Coordinates of N, CA, C and O and ligand atoms in Angstrom, one line a residue:
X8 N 0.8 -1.2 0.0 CA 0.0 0.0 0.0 C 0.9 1.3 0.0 O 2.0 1.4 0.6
X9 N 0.4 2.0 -0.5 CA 0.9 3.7 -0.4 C 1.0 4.4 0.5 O 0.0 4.5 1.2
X10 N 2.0 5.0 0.9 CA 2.1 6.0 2.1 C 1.1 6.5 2.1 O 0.8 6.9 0.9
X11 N 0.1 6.7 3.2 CA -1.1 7.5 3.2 C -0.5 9.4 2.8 O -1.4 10.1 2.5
X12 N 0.6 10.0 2.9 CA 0.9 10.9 3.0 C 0.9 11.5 1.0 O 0.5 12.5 0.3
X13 N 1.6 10.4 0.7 CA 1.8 10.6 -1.0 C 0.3 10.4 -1.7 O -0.2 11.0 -2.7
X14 N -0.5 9.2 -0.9 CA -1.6 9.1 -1.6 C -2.6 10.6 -1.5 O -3.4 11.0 -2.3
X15 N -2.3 11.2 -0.3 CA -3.2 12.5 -0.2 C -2.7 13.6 -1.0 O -3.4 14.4 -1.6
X16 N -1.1 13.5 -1.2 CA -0.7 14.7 -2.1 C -0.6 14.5 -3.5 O -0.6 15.5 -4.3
X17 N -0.6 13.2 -3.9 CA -0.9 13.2 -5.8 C -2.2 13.0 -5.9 O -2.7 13.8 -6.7
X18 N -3.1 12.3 -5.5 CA -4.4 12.9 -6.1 C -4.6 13.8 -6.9 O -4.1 14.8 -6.5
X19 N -5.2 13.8 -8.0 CA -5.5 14.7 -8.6 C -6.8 14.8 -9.5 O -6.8 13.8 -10.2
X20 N -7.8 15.6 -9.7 CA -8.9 15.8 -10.5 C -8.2 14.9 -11.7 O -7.1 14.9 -12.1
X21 N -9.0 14.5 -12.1 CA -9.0 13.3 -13.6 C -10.5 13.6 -14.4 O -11.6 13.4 -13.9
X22 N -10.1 14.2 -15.6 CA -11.0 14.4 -16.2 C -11.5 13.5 -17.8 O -12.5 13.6 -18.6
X23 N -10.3 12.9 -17.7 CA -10.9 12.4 -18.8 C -10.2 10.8 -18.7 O -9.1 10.8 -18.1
X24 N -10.7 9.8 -19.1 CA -10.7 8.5 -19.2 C -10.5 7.5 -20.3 O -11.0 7.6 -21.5
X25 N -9.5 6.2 -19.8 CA -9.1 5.2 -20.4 C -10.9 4.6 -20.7 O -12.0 5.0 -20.3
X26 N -10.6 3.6 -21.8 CA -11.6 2.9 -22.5 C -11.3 1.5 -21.8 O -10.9 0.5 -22.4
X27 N -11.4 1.7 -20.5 CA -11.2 0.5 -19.5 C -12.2 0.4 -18.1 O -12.2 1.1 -17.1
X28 N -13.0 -0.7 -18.4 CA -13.5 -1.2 -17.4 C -13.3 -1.1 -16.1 O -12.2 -1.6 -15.8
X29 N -14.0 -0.4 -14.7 CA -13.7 -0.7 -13.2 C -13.9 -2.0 -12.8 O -15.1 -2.0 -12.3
X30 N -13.5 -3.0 -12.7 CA -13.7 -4.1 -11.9 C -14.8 -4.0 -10.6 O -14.8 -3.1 -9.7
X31 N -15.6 -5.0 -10.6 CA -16.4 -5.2 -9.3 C -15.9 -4.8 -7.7 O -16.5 -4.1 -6.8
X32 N -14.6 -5.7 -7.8 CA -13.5 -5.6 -7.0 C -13.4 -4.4 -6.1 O -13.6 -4.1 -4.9
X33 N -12.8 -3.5 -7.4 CA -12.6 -2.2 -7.2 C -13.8 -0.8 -6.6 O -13.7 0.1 -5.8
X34 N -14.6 -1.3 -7.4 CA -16.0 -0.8 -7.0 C -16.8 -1.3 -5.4 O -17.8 -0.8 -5.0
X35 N -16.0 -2.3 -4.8 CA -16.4 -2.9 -3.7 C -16.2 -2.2 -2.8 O -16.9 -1.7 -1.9
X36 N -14.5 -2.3 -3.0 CA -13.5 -1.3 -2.1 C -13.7 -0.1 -1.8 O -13.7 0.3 -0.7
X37 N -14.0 1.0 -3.2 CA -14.5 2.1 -2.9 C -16.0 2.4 -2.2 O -16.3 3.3 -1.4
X38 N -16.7 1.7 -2.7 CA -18.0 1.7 -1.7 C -17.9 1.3 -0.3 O -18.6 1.8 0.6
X39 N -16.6 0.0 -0.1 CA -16.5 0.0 1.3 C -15.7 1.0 2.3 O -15.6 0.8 3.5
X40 N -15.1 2.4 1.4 CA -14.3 3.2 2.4 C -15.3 4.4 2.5 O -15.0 5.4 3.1
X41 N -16.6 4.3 1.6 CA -17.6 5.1 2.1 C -18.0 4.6 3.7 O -17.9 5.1 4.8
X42 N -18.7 3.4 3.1 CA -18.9 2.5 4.8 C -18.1 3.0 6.0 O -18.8 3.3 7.0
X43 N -16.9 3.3 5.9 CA -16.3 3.1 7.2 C -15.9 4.9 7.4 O -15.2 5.2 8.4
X44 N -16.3 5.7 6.5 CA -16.1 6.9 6.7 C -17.4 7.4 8.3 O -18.5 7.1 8.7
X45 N -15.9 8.4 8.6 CA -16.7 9.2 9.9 C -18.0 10.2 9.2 O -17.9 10.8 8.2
X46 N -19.4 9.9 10.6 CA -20.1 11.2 10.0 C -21.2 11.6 11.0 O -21.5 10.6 11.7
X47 N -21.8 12.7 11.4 CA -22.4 13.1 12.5 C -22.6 12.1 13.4 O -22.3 11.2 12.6
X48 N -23.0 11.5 14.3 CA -23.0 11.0 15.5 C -23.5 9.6 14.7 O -24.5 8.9 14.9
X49 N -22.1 9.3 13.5 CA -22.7 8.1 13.6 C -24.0 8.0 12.4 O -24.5 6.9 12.2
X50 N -24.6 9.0 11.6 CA -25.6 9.1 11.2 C -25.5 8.3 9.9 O -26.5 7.5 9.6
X51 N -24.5 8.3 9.3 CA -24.1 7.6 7.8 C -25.2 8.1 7.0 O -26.0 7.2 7.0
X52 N -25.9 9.6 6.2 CA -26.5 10.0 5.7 C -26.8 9.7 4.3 O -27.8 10.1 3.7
X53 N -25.6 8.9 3.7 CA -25.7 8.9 2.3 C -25.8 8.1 1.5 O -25.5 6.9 1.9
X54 N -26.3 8.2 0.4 CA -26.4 6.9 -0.4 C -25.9 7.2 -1.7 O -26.0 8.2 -2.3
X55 N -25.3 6.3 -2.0 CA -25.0 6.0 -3.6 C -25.1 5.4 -4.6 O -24.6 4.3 -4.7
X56 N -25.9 6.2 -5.7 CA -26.4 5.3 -6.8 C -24.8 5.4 -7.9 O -24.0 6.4 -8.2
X57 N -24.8 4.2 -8.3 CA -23.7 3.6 -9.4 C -24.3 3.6 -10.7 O -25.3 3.0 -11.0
X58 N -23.5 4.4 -11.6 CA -24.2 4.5 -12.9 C -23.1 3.8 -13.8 O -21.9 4.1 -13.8
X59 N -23.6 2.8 -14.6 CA -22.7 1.8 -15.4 C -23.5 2.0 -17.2 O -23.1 1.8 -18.4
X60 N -24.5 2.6 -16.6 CA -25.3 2.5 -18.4 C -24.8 3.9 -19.1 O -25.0 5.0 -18.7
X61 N -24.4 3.5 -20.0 CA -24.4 4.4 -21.4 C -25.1 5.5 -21.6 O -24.5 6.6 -21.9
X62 N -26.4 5.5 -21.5 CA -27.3 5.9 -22.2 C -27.8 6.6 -20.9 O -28.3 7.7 -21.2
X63 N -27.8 6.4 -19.6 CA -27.7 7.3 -18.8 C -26.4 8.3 -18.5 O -26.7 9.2 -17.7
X64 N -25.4 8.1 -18.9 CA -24.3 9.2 -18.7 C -24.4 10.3 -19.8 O -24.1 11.5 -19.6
X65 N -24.9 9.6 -21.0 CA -25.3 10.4 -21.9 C -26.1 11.5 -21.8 O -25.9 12.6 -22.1
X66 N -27.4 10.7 -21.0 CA -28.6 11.7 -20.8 C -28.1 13.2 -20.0 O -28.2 14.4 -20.2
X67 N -27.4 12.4 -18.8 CA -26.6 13.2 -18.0 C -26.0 14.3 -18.3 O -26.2 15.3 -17.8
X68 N -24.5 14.0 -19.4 CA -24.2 14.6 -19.7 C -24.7 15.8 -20.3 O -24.4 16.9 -19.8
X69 N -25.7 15.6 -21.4 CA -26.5 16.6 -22.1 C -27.3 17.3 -20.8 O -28.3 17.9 -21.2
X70 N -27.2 17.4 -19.7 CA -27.6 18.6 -19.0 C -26.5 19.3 -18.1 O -26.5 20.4 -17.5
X71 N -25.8 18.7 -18.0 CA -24.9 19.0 -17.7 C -24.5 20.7 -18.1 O -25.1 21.1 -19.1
X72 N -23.7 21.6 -17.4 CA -23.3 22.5 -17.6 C -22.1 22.1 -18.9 O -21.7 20.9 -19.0
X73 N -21.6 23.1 -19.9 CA -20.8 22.7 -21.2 C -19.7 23.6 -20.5 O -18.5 23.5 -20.8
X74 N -20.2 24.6 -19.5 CA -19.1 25.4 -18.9 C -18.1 24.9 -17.9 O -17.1 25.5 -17.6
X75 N -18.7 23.4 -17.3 CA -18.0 22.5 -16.5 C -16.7 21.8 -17.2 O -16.8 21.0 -18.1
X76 N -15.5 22.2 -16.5 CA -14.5 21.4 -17.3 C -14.4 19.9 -17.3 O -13.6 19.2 -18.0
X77 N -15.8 19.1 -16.2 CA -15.4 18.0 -16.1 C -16.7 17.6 -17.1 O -16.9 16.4 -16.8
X78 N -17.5 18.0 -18.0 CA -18.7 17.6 -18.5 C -18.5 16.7 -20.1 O -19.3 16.0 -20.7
X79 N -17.1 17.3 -20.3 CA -16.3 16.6 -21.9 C -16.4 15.3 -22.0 O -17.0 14.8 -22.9
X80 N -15.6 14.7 -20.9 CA -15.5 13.8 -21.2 C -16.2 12.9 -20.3 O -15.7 11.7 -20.2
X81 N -17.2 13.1 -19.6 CA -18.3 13.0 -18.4 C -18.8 11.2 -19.1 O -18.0 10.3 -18.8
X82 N -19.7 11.0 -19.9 CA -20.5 9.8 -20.5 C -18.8 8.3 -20.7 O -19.0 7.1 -20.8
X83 N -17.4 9.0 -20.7 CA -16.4 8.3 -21.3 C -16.3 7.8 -20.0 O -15.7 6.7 -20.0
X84 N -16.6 8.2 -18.8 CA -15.7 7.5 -17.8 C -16.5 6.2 -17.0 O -17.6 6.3 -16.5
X85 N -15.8 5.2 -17.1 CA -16.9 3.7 -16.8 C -17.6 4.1 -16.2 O -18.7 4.4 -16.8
X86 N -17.5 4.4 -15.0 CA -18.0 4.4 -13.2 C -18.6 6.0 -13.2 O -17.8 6.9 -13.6
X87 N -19.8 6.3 -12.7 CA -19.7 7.4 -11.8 C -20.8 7.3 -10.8 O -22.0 7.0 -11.2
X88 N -20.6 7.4 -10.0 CA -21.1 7.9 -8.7 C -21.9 8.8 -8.6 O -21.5 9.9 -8.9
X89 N -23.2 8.6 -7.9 CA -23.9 10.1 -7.3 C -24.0 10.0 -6.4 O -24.8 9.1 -6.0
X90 N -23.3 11.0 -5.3 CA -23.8 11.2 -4.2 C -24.9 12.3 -3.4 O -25.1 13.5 -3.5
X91 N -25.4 11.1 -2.7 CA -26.9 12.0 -2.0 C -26.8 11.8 -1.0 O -26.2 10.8 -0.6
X92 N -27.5 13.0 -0.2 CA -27.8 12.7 1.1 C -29.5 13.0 1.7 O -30.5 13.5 1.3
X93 N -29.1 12.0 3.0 CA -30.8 12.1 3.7 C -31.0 13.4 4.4 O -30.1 14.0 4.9
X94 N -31.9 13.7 4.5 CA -31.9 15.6 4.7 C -32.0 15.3 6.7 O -31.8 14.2 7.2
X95 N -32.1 16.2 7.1 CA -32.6 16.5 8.4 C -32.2 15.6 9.7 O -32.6 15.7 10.9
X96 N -31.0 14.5 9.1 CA -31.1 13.5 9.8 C -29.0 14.1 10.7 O -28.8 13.9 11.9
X97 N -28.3 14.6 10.1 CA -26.9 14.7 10.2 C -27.2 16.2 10.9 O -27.8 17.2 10.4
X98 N -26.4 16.0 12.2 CA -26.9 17.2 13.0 C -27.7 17.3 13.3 O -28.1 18.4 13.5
X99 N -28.6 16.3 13.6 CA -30.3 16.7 14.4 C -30.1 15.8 15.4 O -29.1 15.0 15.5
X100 N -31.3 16.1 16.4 CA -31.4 15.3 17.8 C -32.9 15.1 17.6 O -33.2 15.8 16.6
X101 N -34.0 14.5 18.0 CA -34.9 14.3 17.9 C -35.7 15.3 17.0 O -36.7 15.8 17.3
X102 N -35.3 15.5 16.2 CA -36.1 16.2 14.5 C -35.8 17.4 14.5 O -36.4 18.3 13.8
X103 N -34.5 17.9 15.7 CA -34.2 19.8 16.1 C -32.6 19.5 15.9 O -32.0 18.6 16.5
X104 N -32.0 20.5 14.8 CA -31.3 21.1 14.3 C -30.0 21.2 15.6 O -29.8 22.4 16.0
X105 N -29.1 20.4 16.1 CA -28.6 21.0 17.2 C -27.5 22.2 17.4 O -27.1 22.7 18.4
X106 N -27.0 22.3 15.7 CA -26.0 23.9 15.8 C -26.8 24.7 14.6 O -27.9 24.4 14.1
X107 N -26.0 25.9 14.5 CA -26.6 26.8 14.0 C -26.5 26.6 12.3 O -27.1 27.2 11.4
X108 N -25.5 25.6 12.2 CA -25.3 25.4 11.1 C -26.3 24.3 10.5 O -26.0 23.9 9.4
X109 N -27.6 23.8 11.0 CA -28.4 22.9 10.5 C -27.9 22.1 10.4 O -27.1 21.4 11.1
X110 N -28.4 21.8 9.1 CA -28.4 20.3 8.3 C -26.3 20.0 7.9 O -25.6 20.6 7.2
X111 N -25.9 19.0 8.7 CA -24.4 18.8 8.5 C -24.3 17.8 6.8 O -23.2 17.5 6.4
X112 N -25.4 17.3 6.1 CA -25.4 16.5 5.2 C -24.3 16.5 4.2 O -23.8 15.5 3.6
X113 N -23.8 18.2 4.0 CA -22.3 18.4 2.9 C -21.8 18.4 3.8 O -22.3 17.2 4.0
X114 N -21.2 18.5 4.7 CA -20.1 18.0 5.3 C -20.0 16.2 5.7 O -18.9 15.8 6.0
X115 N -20.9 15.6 5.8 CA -20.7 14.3 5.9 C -20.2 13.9 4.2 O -19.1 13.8 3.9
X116 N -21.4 13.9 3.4 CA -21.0 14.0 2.2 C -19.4 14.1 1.5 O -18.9 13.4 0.6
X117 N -18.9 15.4 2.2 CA -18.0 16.1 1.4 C -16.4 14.9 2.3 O -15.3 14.6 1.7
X118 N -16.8 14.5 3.7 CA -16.1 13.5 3.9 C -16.1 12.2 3.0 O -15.0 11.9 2.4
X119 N -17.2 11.4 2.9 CA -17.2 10.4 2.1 C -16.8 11.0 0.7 O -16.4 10.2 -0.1
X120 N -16.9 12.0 0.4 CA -16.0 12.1 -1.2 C -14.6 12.0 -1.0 O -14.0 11.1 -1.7
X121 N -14.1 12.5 -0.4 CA -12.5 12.3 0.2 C -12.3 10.8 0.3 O -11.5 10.3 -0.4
X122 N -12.9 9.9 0.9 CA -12.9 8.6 0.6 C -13.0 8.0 -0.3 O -12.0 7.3 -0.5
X123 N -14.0 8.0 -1.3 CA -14.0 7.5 -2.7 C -12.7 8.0 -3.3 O -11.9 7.1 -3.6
X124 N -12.5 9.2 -3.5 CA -11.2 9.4 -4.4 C -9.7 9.0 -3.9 O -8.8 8.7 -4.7
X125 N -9.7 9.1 -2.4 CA -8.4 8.9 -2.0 C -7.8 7.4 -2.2 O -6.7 7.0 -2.2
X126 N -9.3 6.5 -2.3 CA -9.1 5.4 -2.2 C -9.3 4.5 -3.4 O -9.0 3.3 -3.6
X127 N -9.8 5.1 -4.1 CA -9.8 5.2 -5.9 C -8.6 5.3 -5.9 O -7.9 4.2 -6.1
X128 N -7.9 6.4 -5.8 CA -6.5 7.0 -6.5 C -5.2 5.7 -6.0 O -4.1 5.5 -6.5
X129 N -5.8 5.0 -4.5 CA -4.5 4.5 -4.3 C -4.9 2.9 -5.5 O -4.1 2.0 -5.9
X130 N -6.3 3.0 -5.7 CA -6.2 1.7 -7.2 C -5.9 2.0 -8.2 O -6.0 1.2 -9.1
X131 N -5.4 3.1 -8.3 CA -4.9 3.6 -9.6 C -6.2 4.1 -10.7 O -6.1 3.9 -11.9
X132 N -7.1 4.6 -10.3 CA -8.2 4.9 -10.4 C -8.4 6.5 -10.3 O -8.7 6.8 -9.2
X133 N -8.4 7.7 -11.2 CA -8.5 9.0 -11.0 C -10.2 9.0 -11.3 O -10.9 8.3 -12.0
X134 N -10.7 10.4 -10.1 CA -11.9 10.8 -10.0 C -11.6 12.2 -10.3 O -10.5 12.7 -10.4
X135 N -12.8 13.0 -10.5 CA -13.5 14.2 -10.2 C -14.0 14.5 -9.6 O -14.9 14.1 -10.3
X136 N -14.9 15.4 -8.1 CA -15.6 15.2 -7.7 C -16.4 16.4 -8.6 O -15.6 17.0 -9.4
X137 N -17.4 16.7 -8.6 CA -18.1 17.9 -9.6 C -19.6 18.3 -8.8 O -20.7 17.6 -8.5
X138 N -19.1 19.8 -8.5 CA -20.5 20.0 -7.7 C -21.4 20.7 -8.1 O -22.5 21.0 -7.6
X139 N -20.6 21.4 -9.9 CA -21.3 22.6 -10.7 C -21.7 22.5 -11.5 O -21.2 22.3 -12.6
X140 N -23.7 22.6 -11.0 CA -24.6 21.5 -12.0 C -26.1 21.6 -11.4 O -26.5 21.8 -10.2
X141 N -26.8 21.5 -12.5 CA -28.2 21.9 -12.2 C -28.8 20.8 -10.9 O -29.9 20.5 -11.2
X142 N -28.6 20.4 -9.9 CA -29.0 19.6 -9.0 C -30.3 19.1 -9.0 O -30.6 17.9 -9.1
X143 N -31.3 20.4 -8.9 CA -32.8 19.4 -9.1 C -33.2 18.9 -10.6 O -34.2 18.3 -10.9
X144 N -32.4 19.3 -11.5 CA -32.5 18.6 -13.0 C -32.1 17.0 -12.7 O -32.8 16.1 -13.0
X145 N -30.6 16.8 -12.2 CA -30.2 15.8 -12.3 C -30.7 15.1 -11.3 O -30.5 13.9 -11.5
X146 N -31.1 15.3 -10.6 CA -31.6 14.5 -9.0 C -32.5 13.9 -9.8 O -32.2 12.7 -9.9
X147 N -34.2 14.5 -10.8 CA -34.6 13.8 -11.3 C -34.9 12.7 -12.1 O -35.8 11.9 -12.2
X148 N -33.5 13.0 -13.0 CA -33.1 12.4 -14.0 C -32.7 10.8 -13.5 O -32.8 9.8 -14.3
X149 N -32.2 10.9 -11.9 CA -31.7 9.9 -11.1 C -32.5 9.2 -10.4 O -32.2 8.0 -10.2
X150 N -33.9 9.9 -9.8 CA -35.2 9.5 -9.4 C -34.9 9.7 -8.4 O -35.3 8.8 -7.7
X151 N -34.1 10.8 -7.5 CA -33.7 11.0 -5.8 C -35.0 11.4 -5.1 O -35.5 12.5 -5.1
X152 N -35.4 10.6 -4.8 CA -36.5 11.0 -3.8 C -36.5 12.3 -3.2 O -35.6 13.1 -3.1
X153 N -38.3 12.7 -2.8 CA -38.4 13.7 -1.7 C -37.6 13.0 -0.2 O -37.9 12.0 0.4
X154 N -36.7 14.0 0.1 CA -36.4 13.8 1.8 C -34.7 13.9 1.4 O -33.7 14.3 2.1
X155 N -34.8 13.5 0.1 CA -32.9 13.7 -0.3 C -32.3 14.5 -0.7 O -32.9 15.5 -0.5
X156 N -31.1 14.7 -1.4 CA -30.7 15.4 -2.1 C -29.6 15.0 -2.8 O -28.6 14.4 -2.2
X157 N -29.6 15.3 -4.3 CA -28.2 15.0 -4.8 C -27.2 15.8 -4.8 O -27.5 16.9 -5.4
X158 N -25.8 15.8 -4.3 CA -25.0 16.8 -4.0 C -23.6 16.7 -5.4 O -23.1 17.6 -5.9
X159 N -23.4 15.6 -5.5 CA -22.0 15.6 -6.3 C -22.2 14.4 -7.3 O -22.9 13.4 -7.3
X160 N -21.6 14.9 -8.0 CA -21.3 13.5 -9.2 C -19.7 13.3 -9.3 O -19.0 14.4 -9.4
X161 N -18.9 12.1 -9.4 CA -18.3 11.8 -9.3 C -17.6 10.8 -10.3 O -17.3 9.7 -10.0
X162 N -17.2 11.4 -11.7 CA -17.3 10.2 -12.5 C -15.7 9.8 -12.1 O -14.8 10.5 -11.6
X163 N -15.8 8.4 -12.6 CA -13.5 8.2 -12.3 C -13.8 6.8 -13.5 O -14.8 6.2 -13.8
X164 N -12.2 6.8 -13.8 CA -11.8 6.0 -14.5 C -9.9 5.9 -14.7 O -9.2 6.4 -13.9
X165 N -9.5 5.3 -15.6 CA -8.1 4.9 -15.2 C -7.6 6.2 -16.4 O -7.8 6.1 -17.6
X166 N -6.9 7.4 -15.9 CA -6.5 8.6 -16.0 C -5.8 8.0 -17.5 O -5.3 6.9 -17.7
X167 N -5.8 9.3 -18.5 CA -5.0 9.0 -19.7 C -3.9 9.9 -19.5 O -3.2 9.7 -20.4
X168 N -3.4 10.7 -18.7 CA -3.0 11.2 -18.6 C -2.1 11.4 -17.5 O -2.7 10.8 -16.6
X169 N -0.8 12.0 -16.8 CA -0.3 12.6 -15.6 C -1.1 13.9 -15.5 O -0.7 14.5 -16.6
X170 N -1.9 14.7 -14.9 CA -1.5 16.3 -14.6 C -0.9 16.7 -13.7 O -0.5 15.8 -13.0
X171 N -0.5 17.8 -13.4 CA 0.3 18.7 -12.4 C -0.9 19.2 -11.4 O -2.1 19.4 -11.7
X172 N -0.2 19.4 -10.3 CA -1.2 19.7 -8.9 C -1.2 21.6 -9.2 O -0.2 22.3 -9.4
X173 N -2.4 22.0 -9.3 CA -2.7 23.7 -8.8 C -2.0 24.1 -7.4 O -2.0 23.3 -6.5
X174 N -1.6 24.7 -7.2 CA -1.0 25.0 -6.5 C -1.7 25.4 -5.5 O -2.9 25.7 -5.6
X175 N -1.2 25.4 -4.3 CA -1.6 25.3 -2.6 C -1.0 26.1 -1.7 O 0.3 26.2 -1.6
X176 N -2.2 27.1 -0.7 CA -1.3 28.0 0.1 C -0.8 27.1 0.9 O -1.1 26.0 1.3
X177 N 0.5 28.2 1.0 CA 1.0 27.4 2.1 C 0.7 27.7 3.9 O 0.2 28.6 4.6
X178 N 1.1 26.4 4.2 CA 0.3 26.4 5.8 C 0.5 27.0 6.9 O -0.3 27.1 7.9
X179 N 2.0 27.9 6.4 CA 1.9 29.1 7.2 C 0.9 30.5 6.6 O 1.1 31.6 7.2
X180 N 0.0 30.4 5.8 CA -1.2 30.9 5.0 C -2.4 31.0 6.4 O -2.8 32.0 7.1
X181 N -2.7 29.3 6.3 CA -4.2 29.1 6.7 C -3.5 28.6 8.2 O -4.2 28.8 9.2
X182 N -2.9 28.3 8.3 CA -3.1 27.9 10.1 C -2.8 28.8 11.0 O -2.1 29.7 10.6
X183 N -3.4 28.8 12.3 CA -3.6 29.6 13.1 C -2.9 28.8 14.7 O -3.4 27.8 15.1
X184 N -1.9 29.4 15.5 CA -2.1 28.8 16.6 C -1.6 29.7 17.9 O -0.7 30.4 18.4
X185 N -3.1 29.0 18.3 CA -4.0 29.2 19.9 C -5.1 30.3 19.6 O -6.2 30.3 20.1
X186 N -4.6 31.3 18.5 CA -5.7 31.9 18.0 C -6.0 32.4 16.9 O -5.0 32.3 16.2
X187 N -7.0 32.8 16.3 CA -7.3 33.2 14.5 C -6.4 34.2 14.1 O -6.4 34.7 13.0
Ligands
FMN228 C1 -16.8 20.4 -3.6 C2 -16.0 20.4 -4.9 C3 -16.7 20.6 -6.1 C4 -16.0 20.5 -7.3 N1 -16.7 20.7 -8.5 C5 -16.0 20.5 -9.7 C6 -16.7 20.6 -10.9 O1 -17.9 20.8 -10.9 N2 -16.0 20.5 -12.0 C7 -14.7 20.2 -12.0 O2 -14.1 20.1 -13.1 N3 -14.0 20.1 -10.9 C8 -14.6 20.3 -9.7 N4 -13.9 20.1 -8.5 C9 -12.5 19.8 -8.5 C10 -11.6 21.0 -8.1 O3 -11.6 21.9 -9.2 C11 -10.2 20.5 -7.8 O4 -10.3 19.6 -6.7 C12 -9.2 21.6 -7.4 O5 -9.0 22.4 -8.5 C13 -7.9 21.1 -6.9 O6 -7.3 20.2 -7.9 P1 -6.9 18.7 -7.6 O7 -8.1 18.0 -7.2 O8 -6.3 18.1 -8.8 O9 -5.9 18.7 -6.4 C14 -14.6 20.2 -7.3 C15 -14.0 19.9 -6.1 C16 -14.7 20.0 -4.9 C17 -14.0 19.6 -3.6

């Protein structure tokens, strides 16, 4: 296995895709480091539908934003992923909201996406995550129930390419210590 340290720093957005199959296997694994992802007390809010058909990536695509850089090559990549979440349940206590911040659903979410890709990428597997996108278009397109929501699409496949990392402030930037 991969230093967990390298596997976090090469990651990289993968936008476009080999004409190669994800293995079951593979797809197991990554669904199982959703499973074991931390998320509000325990809540595990999310679900994910697996899109393998053609003719739904297609549909997809075609609503897709053309201004999204990941929308090109979107229908080419085997595997993608939608992630949703269950509303009102992440950060609640008996059906009341316990911080000010409500509904914690993108943040549980936005953890289990860190899972899929980090654990994609150590199969040699590059993702996208893509959050810039008509939502209640595609949620229907998906059949996401009332009570849900679709937050991300996620297509991955085996990278045709290396890219280079965007660059990152550095941590004497964003860290703070003892106070802001
Ligand atoms: C919440 C979120 C939403 C994103 N949405 C999109 C998107 O809609 N389209 C896209 O091409 N990339 C999208 N990205 C990928 C970012 O552009 C990318 O992670 C960032 O530029 C850093 O590059 P890296 O992932 O290669 O390190 C998104 C990333 C995150 C975390």
């Amino acid at each position: 296995m991969t230093d967990l340290m390298e596997i976090i720093k090469d990651r990289r957005s993968v936008r476009k895709y080999q004409d190669k199959e994800i293995s079951e296997e593979s797809l197991n694994q990554i669904l199982e480091s959703v499973k074991w992802s931390p998320s509000w007390a325990n809540t595990q809010c999310w679900e994910v539908i697996v899109i393998r058909d053609r003719k739904v990536k297609e549909k997809l695509q075609d609503i897709l934003p053309k201004s999204n850089p990941a929308t090109k090559h979107f229908s080419e990549a085997p595997l993608i992923l939608a992630l949703c979440g269950k509303l009102a349940s992440s950060g609640y206590y008996k059906d009341k909201a316990t911080t000010k911040f409500g509904d914690w659903f993108m943040f549980d979410l936005g953890i289990a996406a860190q899972s899929i890709c980090l654990t994609a990428y150590d199969l040699g597997i590059g993702t996208v995550i893509m959050g810039l996108f008509d939502h209640d278009k595609i949620g229907e397109e998906l059949g996401v129930p009332e009570g849900y929501e679709l937050v991300s699409l996620i297509p991955m496949g085996y990278p045709t390419q290396e890219s280079g990392a965007p660059k990152r402030r550095e941590i004497s930037e964003f860290a703070h210590y003892d106070k802001f």
